[in-house]
Short mmCIF file of C-alpha atoms and ligand atoms in Angstrom, two decimals:
data_model
loop_
_atom_site.label_atom_id
_atom_site.label_comp_id
_atom_site.label_asym_id
_atom_site.label_seq_id
_atom_site.Cartn_x
_atom_site.Cartn_y
_atom_site.Cartn_z
CA MET A 28 108.16 108.33 95.18
CA LYS A 29 106.96 104.59 96.14
CA ILE A 30 109.38 102.32 97.75
CA GLN A 31 107.08 99.44 98.70
CA PRO A 32 103.34 99.50 98.88
CA HIS A 33 102.44 102.11 101.56
CA ILE A 34 106.13 103.06 102.09
CA SER A 35 107.20 106.13 100.05
CA TYR A 36 109.09 109.28 100.02
CA GLN A 37 106.91 112.36 100.66
CA ASP A 38 108.76 115.80 100.46
CA ASN A 39 112.07 113.74 100.39
CA THR A 40 111.56 112.08 103.48
CA MET A 41 110.32 108.33 103.98
CA HIS A 42 106.85 107.95 105.13
CA VAL A 43 105.16 104.69 106.26
CA GLU A 44 101.37 105.60 105.01
CA ASN A 45 101.19 109.23 106.17
CA VAL A 46 103.56 109.15 109.00
CA SER A 47 107.04 110.41 108.76
CA ILE A 48 109.68 108.00 109.93
CA ALA A 49 111.68 110.98 111.09
CA SER A 50 108.94 112.20 113.24
CA ILE A 51 108.59 108.79 114.81
CA ALA A 52 112.39 108.77 115.58
CA LYS A 53 111.88 111.99 117.46
CA ASP A 54 109.79 110.09 120.07
CA ILE A 55 111.08 106.60 119.76
CA ALA A 56 114.81 105.87 119.95
CA THR A 57 116.17 103.67 117.06
CA PRO A 58 116.49 100.85 116.29
CA PHE A 59 112.74 100.21 115.92
CA TYR A 60 110.55 98.29 113.55
CA CYS A 61 107.77 100.11 111.90
CA TYR A 62 104.74 98.38 109.97
CA SER A 63 102.03 99.43 107.75
CA TYR A 64 98.61 98.42 108.89
CA ALA A 65 97.33 99.13 105.26
CA ALA A 66 100.10 96.79 103.72
CA ILE A 67 99.24 93.97 105.93
CA GLU A 68 95.49 94.32 105.31
CA GLU A 69 95.93 94.53 101.63
CA ASN A 70 98.12 91.29 101.44
CA TYR A 71 95.53 89.47 103.42
CA LEU A 72 92.65 90.90 101.30
CA ALA A 73 94.66 89.93 98.29
CA TYR A 74 94.86 86.23 99.36
CA LYS A 75 91.17 86.26 100.17
CA HIS A 76 90.45 87.74 96.63
CA ALA A 77 92.59 85.37 94.93
CA PHE A 78 91.21 82.31 96.61
CA SER A 79 87.56 83.39 96.42
CA GLN A 80 86.55 80.86 93.83
CA GLN A 81 87.72 78.01 96.21
CA ASN A 82 86.59 77.11 99.67
CA THR A 83 89.70 78.36 101.35
CA LEU A 84 90.79 79.15 104.97
CA ILE A 85 93.82 81.50 105.14
CA CYS A 86 95.74 80.61 108.23
CA TYR A 87 98.37 83.24 108.76
CA ALA A 88 101.75 81.56 109.81
CA VAL A 89 102.05 83.28 113.17
CA LYS A 90 105.83 82.50 113.31
CA ALA A 91 106.57 85.15 110.65
CA ASN A 92 105.56 87.97 112.93
CA ALA A 93 103.66 87.14 116.11
CA ASN A 94 102.82 90.57 117.46
CA GLN A 95 99.51 90.70 119.15
CA ALA A 96 98.52 93.77 117.17
CA ILE A 97 99.22 92.08 113.96
CA LEU A 98 97.33 89.04 114.92
CA THR A 99 94.43 91.09 116.12
CA LEU A 100 94.34 92.92 112.83
CA LEU A 101 94.39 89.70 110.84
CA ALA A 102 91.70 88.12 113.26
CA ASN A 103 89.57 91.01 112.83
CA LEU A 104 89.65 90.43 109.10
CA GLY A 105 88.72 86.77 109.53
CA ALA A 106 92.05 84.99 109.32
CA GLY A 107 92.85 81.78 110.89
CA ALA A 108 96.18 80.88 112.25
CA ASP A 109 98.91 78.33 111.55
CA VAL A 110 100.85 77.71 114.74
CA VAL A 111 103.88 75.82 115.87
CA SER A 112 103.88 75.88 119.66
CA GLU A 113 101.51 76.28 122.64
CA GLY A 114 102.83 79.87 122.87
CA GLU A 115 101.53 80.50 119.33
CA ILE A 116 98.20 78.94 120.00
CA ARG A 117 97.95 81.23 123.08
CA ARG A 118 98.79 84.26 121.13
CA ALA A 119 96.34 83.28 118.36
CA LEU A 120 93.41 82.71 120.79
CA GLN A 121 94.37 85.86 122.72
CA ALA A 122 94.21 87.85 119.66
CA GLY A 123 90.73 86.62 118.74
CA VAL A 124 91.47 83.78 116.31
CA PRO A 125 88.59 81.21 116.90
CA ALA A 126 90.00 77.69 117.80
CA ASN A 127 88.24 76.25 114.90
CA LYS A 128 90.52 78.27 112.67
CA ILE A 129 93.79 77.23 114.14
CA VAL A 130 96.04 74.45 112.62
CA PHE A 131 98.87 73.15 114.63
CA SER A 132 102.11 72.41 112.76
CA GLY A 133 105.61 71.51 113.92
CA VAL A 134 107.71 68.48 114.15
CA ALA A 135 108.18 68.41 117.92
CA LYS A 136 104.64 68.88 119.50
CA THR A 137 105.00 67.80 123.04
CA ARG A 138 102.54 66.00 125.27
CA ASP A 139 101.66 69.20 126.98
CA GLU A 140 101.32 71.14 123.82
CA ILE A 141 99.10 68.41 122.18
CA ALA A 142 96.96 68.42 125.37
CA TYR A 143 96.52 72.00 125.40
CA ALA A 144 95.46 72.10 121.62
CA LEU A 145 92.95 69.24 122.33
CA ASP A 146 91.60 71.15 125.35
CA HIS A 147 90.80 74.06 122.96
CA ASN A 148 89.44 71.88 120.11
CA ILE A 149 91.44 73.32 117.29
CA LEU A 150 90.76 72.75 113.79
CA GLN A 151 93.53 70.39 112.69
CA PHE A 152 96.79 68.80 113.84
CA ASN A 153 99.45 68.71 110.92
CA VAL A 154 101.01 65.34 111.92
CA GLU A 155 104.79 64.91 111.16
CA SER A 156 105.51 61.43 112.34
CA GLU A 157 104.19 58.06 113.51
CA PRO A 158 104.97 58.57 117.18
CA GLU A 159 103.30 61.87 117.19
CA LEU A 160 100.22 60.25 115.62
CA GLN A 161 100.19 57.65 118.35
CA LEU A 162 100.67 60.18 121.01
CA ILE A 163 97.86 62.44 119.78
CA SER A 164 95.49 59.42 119.58
CA GLU A 165 96.40 58.30 122.95
CA LEU A 166 95.91 61.69 124.49
CA ALA A 167 92.72 62.42 122.65
CA THR A 168 91.37 59.00 123.86
CA ALA A 169 92.28 59.80 127.60
CA LYS A 170 90.23 63.07 127.16
CA ASN A 171 87.38 61.41 125.51
CA THR A 172 87.86 63.45 122.37
CA ILE A 173 88.77 62.98 118.72
CA ALA A 174 91.64 64.93 117.12
CA HIS A 175 91.21 66.01 113.64
CA ILE A 176 94.44 65.38 111.54
CA SER A 177 96.20 65.92 108.20
CA ILE A 178 99.47 64.08 107.77
CA ARG A 179 102.09 66.15 106.38
CA VAL A 180 103.55 64.49 103.41
CA ASN A 181 107.08 65.14 102.16
CA PRO A 182 106.94 65.12 98.48
CA ASN A 183 110.79 65.21 97.83
CA VAL A 184 110.76 68.40 95.57
CA CYS A 185 113.42 70.96 95.31
CA ALA A 186 111.96 74.49 96.22
CA ASN A 187 114.94 76.36 94.70
CA THR A 188 115.21 78.58 97.83
CA HIS A 189 117.95 78.82 100.59
CA GLU A 190 118.87 75.46 101.88
CA LYS A 191 118.13 76.47 105.53
CA ILE A 192 114.44 77.20 104.61
CA THR A 193 113.80 74.13 102.18
CA THR A 194 111.50 71.70 103.85
CA GLY A 195 110.27 69.35 101.16
CA LYS A 196 113.28 67.32 100.26
CA SER A 197 113.55 63.82 101.50
CA GLU A 198 116.76 64.76 103.54
CA ASN A 199 114.80 67.37 105.46
CA LYS A 200 113.21 66.59 108.86
CA PHE A 201 109.78 67.38 107.82
CA GLY A 202 106.80 65.33 106.99
CA ILE A 203 106.45 61.66 106.00
CA PRO A 204 107.89 60.51 102.74
CA ILE A 205 104.88 60.49 100.38
CA ALA A 206 105.69 56.88 99.27
CA LYS A 207 105.34 55.62 102.88
CA ALA A 208 102.37 57.94 103.81
CA ARG A 209 99.87 55.55 102.52
CA ASP A 210 100.62 53.04 105.04
CA VAL A 211 100.72 55.68 107.79
CA TYR A 212 97.11 56.87 106.74
CA GLN A 213 95.99 53.14 107.30
CA TYR A 214 97.54 53.17 110.56
CA ALA A 215 95.93 56.54 111.34
CA ALA A 216 92.44 55.00 110.41
CA SER A 217 93.00 52.23 112.84
CA LEU A 218 93.62 54.62 115.96
CA PRO A 219 90.68 55.41 118.19
CA GLY A 220 91.55 58.94 119.07
CA VAL A 221 92.08 60.61 115.63
CA LYS A 222 90.01 61.38 112.61
CA VAL A 223 91.87 61.70 109.35
CA GLN A 224 90.43 64.70 107.24
CA GLY A 225 93.20 65.77 105.18
CA VAL A 226 96.66 65.96 103.67
CA ASP A 227 99.27 68.65 104.30
CA VAL A 228 102.32 69.76 102.50
CA HIS A 229 104.65 72.62 102.83
CA ILE A 230 107.93 72.60 100.84
CA GLY A 231 109.71 75.72 101.95
CA SER A 232 109.77 79.44 102.31
CA GLN A 233 110.60 82.29 100.00
CA LEU A 234 109.76 80.58 96.84
CA THR A 235 110.13 82.87 93.83
CA GLU A 236 108.75 80.49 91.15
CA LEU A 237 105.52 78.51 90.86
CA THR A 238 107.20 75.29 89.47
CA PRO A 239 107.93 73.69 92.81
CA PHE A 240 104.59 74.29 94.06
CA GLU A 241 103.33 72.67 90.86
CA GLN A 242 105.37 69.54 91.34
CA ALA A 243 104.35 69.25 95.08
CA PHE A 244 100.54 69.90 94.51
CA SER A 245 100.58 67.56 91.50
CA LYS A 246 101.95 64.70 93.79
CA VAL A 247 99.49 65.78 96.42
CA ALA A 248 96.42 65.50 93.96
CA ALA A 249 97.44 61.95 92.90
CA PHE A 250 97.96 61.03 96.48
CA VAL A 251 94.48 62.29 97.66
CA THR A 252 92.96 60.16 94.86
CA LEU A 253 94.94 57.23 96.06
CA LEU A 254 93.87 57.73 99.68
CA ARG A 255 90.22 57.95 98.65
CA SER A 256 90.52 54.74 96.82
CA ASP A 257 91.72 53.23 100.05
CA GLY A 258 88.44 54.38 101.67
CA HIS A 259 89.77 57.62 103.52
CA ASP A 260 87.35 60.52 103.77
CA ILE A 261 89.84 63.25 102.54
CA SER A 262 88.07 66.75 102.54
CA VAL A 263 90.95 69.08 103.51
CA ILE A 264 94.22 69.80 101.68
CA ASP A 265 96.64 72.25 103.55
CA ILE A 266 99.09 73.57 100.96
CA GLY A 267 101.40 75.27 103.57
CA GLY A 268 102.89 78.62 103.03
CA GLY A 269 106.08 79.73 101.16
CA LEU A 270 105.07 82.23 98.49
CA GLY A 271 108.02 84.59 98.28
CA ILE A 272 108.20 88.44 98.37
CA ASN A 273 110.57 90.84 96.40
CA TYR A 274 113.58 91.66 98.63
CA SER A 275 115.29 93.42 95.80
CA GLU A 276 113.88 96.02 93.32
CA ASN A 277 114.10 93.64 90.42
CA GLU A 278 112.71 90.48 91.92
CA THR A 279 109.32 89.39 90.63
CA PRO A 280 107.83 86.65 92.58
CA PRO A 281 104.60 84.90 91.52
CA ASN A 282 101.65 87.03 92.55
CA LYS A 283 98.77 85.55 94.66
CA GLU A 284 96.23 85.27 91.76
CA ASP A 285 98.65 83.07 89.80
CA TYR A 286 99.38 80.97 92.88
CA ALA A 287 95.58 80.62 93.57
CA GLN A 288 95.04 79.74 89.90
CA LEU A 289 97.63 77.12 90.08
CA VAL A 290 95.96 75.62 93.17
CA GLN A 291 92.56 75.61 91.55
CA ALA A 292 94.04 74.11 88.40
CA LEU A 293 95.80 71.24 90.19
CA LEU A 294 93.64 70.54 93.25
CA GLY A 295 90.17 72.08 92.29
CA HIS A 296 88.67 68.85 90.95
CA LEU A 297 89.11 67.22 94.22
CA GLY A 298 86.42 69.45 95.96
CA CYS A 299 88.53 69.83 99.16
CA ASN A 300 88.56 72.75 101.55
CA ILE A 301 91.89 74.37 101.01
CA ILE A 302 94.02 75.73 103.85
CA VAL A 303 96.79 77.94 103.03
CA GLU A 304 99.44 79.03 105.63
CA PRO A 305 101.17 82.20 104.31
CA GLY A 306 103.43 84.17 106.60
CA ARG A 307 106.13 86.26 104.76
CA SER A 308 103.77 87.24 101.89
CA ILE A 309 101.41 88.85 104.33
CA VAL A 310 103.84 90.93 106.53
CA GLY A 311 107.29 90.76 104.98
CA ASN A 312 107.16 93.85 102.92
CA SER A 313 104.91 95.74 105.29
CA GLY A 314 107.71 96.44 107.73
CA ILE A 315 111.09 98.23 107.95
CA LEU A 316 113.83 98.27 110.50
CA VAL A 317 114.68 101.89 111.35
CA SER A 318 118.29 102.67 112.45
CA SER A 319 120.73 105.46 113.10
CA VAL A 320 124.29 105.74 111.85
CA VAL A 321 126.50 105.70 114.77
CA TYR A 322 129.83 106.19 112.93
CA VAL A 323 131.15 106.17 109.43
CA LYS A 324 134.45 104.40 109.71
CA LYS A 325 137.16 104.49 106.95
CA GLY A 326 138.95 101.03 106.82
CA GLU A 327 142.01 100.25 104.89
CA GLU A 328 140.07 98.57 102.16
CA ARG A 329 136.46 99.67 102.84
CA GLN A 330 134.26 102.18 104.43
CA PHE A 331 131.85 100.85 107.10
CA LEU A 332 128.62 102.44 107.84
CA ILE A 333 128.25 101.35 111.57
CA ILE A 334 124.74 101.47 112.65
CA ASP A 335 122.80 100.89 115.85
CA ALA A 336 120.82 97.93 114.65
CA GLY A 337 122.43 94.56 114.92
CA MET A 338 122.29 90.95 113.93
CA ASN A 339 120.43 90.54 117.39
CA ASP A 340 117.64 92.73 115.81
CA LEU A 341 117.72 91.33 112.36
CA ILE A 342 119.43 87.97 111.86
CA ARG A 343 118.48 87.30 108.19
CA PRO A 344 121.52 88.59 106.44
CA SER A 345 123.89 86.75 108.88
CA MET A 346 121.93 83.61 108.89
CA TYR A 347 120.71 83.19 105.28
CA ASP A 348 122.96 85.78 103.63
CA ALA A 349 119.71 87.43 102.86
CA TYR A 350 119.52 90.53 100.81
CA HIS A 351 117.58 93.60 102.25
CA GLN A 352 117.42 96.94 100.43
CA ILE A 353 118.83 99.81 102.51
CA LYS A 354 117.59 103.27 102.13
CA PRO A 355 118.16 106.55 103.65
CA VAL A 356 115.22 108.14 105.57
CA ASP A 357 115.83 111.55 104.02
CA ILE A 358 117.05 112.05 100.52
CA THR A 359 119.05 115.03 100.88
CA THR A 360 122.11 114.09 98.71
CA ASN A 361 122.79 112.95 95.22
CA GLU A 362 126.34 111.89 96.23
CA THR A 363 126.91 108.08 96.78
CA SER A 364 129.49 106.15 98.50
CA ARG A 365 130.39 102.29 98.86
CA TYR A 366 129.75 101.08 102.35
CA ASP A 367 129.71 97.68 104.23
CA VAL A 368 126.66 98.23 106.45
CA VAL A 369 127.53 96.62 109.73
CA GLY A 370 125.95 96.48 113.18
CA PRO A 371 127.42 96.91 116.77
CA VAL A 372 127.66 93.39 117.66
CA CYS A 373 131.10 91.73 118.17
CA GLU A 374 131.08 89.33 115.33
CA THR A 375 132.13 89.78 111.71
CA GLY A 376 128.71 88.09 110.67
CA ASP A 377 126.89 91.22 112.04
CA THR A 378 126.90 92.61 108.55
CA PHE A 379 123.81 93.75 106.62
CA SER A 380 125.40 94.34 103.27
CA LYS A 381 128.83 94.43 101.86
CA ASN A 382 130.19 97.09 99.37
CA ARG A 383 126.71 98.52 98.71
CA GLU A 384 126.39 101.78 96.94
CA LEU A 385 124.35 104.05 98.98
CA PRO A 386 123.73 107.75 99.35
CA THR A 387 126.52 109.14 101.26
CA ALA A 388 125.75 109.25 104.95
CA LYS A 389 127.07 110.63 108.27
CA ALA A 390 126.62 109.99 112.00
CA ASP A 391 122.99 110.29 113.19
CA ASP A 392 121.41 109.88 109.79
CA LEU A 393 118.52 107.67 109.91
CA ILE A 394 118.46 104.61 107.47
CA ALA A 395 115.76 102.04 106.86
CA ILE A 396 116.33 98.23 106.11
CA LEU A 397 113.40 97.21 104.04
CA SER A 398 111.24 94.17 104.01
CA CYS A 399 111.73 93.34 107.65
CA GLY A 400 108.18 92.65 108.64
CA ALA A 401 108.58 88.78 108.46
CA TYR A 402 111.16 86.89 110.45
CA GLY A 403 112.57 90.11 111.82
CA SER A 404 111.49 91.00 115.28
CA VAL A 405 110.46 87.41 116.02
CA MET A 406 113.88 85.94 115.47
CA SER A 407 115.53 89.01 117.45
CA SER A 408 117.53 88.45 120.78
CA THR A 409 119.29 90.38 123.41
CA TYR A 410 122.62 89.05 122.37
CA ASN A 411 125.31 91.49 123.71
CA THR A 412 122.71 92.60 126.27
CA ARG A 413 121.11 94.87 123.59
CA LEU A 414 117.54 95.65 124.31
CA ASN A 415 115.05 94.26 121.78
CA ALA A 416 113.90 96.83 119.36
CA PRO A 417 110.35 98.15 119.93
CA GLU A 418 107.69 97.77 117.28
CA ILE A 419 105.53 100.53 115.76
CA MET A 420 102.35 100.29 113.59
CA VAL A 421 101.08 102.90 111.41
CA ASN A 422 97.61 103.40 110.40
CA ASP A 423 97.17 106.33 107.94
CA SER A 424 98.20 109.36 109.96
CA GLN A 425 98.50 107.74 113.34
CA TYR A 426 100.86 105.40 114.92
CA ALA A 427 101.15 103.31 117.93
CA VAL A 428 103.75 101.38 119.83
CA ILE A 429 102.70 97.72 119.51
CA LYS A 430 105.84 96.42 121.49
CA SER A 431 107.66 98.45 123.93
CA ARG A 432 111.43 98.43 124.49
CA PRO A 433 112.31 96.65 127.65
CA SER A 434 114.30 98.38 130.27
CA TYR A 435 117.84 97.28 131.13
CA GLU A 436 116.53 96.17 134.66
CA GLU A 437 113.87 94.06 133.14
CA VAL A 438 116.51 92.27 130.95
CA ILE A 439 119.11 91.82 133.74
CA ASP A 440 116.70 90.90 136.38
CA GLN A 441 115.46 87.86 134.48
CA ASP A 442 118.58 86.19 135.69
CA ILE A 443 118.83 84.83 139.19
CA VAL A 444 121.82 84.70 141.18
CA PRO A 445 121.71 81.70 143.63
CA ASN A 446 121.93 82.65 147.29
CA TRP A 447 124.92 80.45 147.43
CA LEU A 448 126.96 82.58 145.32
N1 LIG B 24 103.76 76.65 107.22
C1 LIG B 24 104.72 75.97 107.72
C2 LIG B 24 104.53 74.44 108.13
C3 LIG B 24 105.98 76.67 107.80
O1 LIG B 24 107.03 75.80 108.34
C4 LIG B 24 106.18 77.85 107.49
C5 LIG B 24 107.54 78.53 107.52
C6 LIG B 24 105.01 78.55 107.03
C7 LIG B 24 103.82 78.01 106.80
C8 LIG B 24 105.18 80.03 106.43
O2 LIG B 24 106.10 80.13 105.40
P1 LIG B 24 106.24 81.59 104.66
O3 LIG B 24 104.80 81.83 103.97
O4 LIG B 24 106.43 82.65 105.76
O5 LIG B 24 107.17 81.38 103.69
N2 LIG B 24 113.35 82.47 109.19
C9 LIG B 24 113.31 82.15 107.75
C10 LIG B 24 111.92 81.55 107.28
C11 LIG B 24 111.42 80.27 107.93
C12 LIG B 24 110.34 79.71 107.52
C13 LIG B 24 109.88 78.66 108.28
N3 LIG B 24 108.50 77.93 108.00
C14 LIG B 24 113.62 83.41 107.08
O6 LIG B 24 113.80 84.45 107.65
O7 LIG B 24 113.68 83.44 105.69
#
């Protein structure tokens, strides 16, 4: 029985590809993340296929899941990288993403980060503000080089997603208002250290319909025509990321083919190279968070399934009220109960779901939280001095630990007690 692509029940027990989760849990203590190699590969190739009619570079948004094994898998397939920090540039380069496939986004690129990116001759800076533009030009000039840039425009469209991950409204900190951007392009053209090559837009994440993309890309198309009439040589359009995934069983976000067709229809006539920056839609549904039931606690009004994964491992439900499916690893019972599924952290917000009907569970049962491949491990912390969950990658019938669990000593010994204490 299929749960997500490459995640299924075989003989009533959950498998990622052909490895049983229960068998991994015999070797690796819960909680742990587990990803399917095939699912990531398939999602990347689906983008590649969908955009095959257009000259497109798929720059995986490293922030979604920055594990070196995942970056290496994608680099081997030919992916570029969308990065937002020096750390992510370093990760991408170390995984084998060539510098000429790296685009650097982010609102607060520091002097050191810009210098690092210039030294490595990356493909493009996505510029977010005039002072950033000025600084990039200054640093490039000092290094006797030219930075290739796109300016991120803010099209003021509503992405119909959670407000904390909406980025293309005028009240958001991102980009330069499209109405003002024409002047900024003129200014950029006057600077010695930068070469304008494109336009960049990213309106938000977990978009479950195409209409906001349509609104944004239509504005970008008109803007590119305007810029060309002003004499700018625009050869690149970076359309950002944001395509959503199905977190619940009945969600049907647009598929990659329809998304690519929309891009072709709205931007194809401009003859630009397209850059796309997908994160979640490549890794999101490839991963699960496996956890054990610690206690079943009967409250006065509710029953709590207390598990050994917490908000420090997966913050999405607490932070965005995000819905994630929760499934037992073994389906041994037809009986169901209603539970609040909660973690061990000392905050009421440490709740994965409320009043959810689930197969009746008992202590030590394994459960899986689905769709945790994106913005799961990367957003985790050691809050409550809980150790970061390890990460596992499955490929067919083999698996490997791709991030180990640190020891308590490693975590505690990061702190330094001054000798005057
Ligand atoms: N490009 C830029 C400039 C971005 O800011 C982002 C995501 C992406 C690409 C990739 O977007 P995706 O394809 O993954 O939707 N932590 C939140 C999501 C934050 C997204 C931030 N930017 C969550 O857990 O829902």
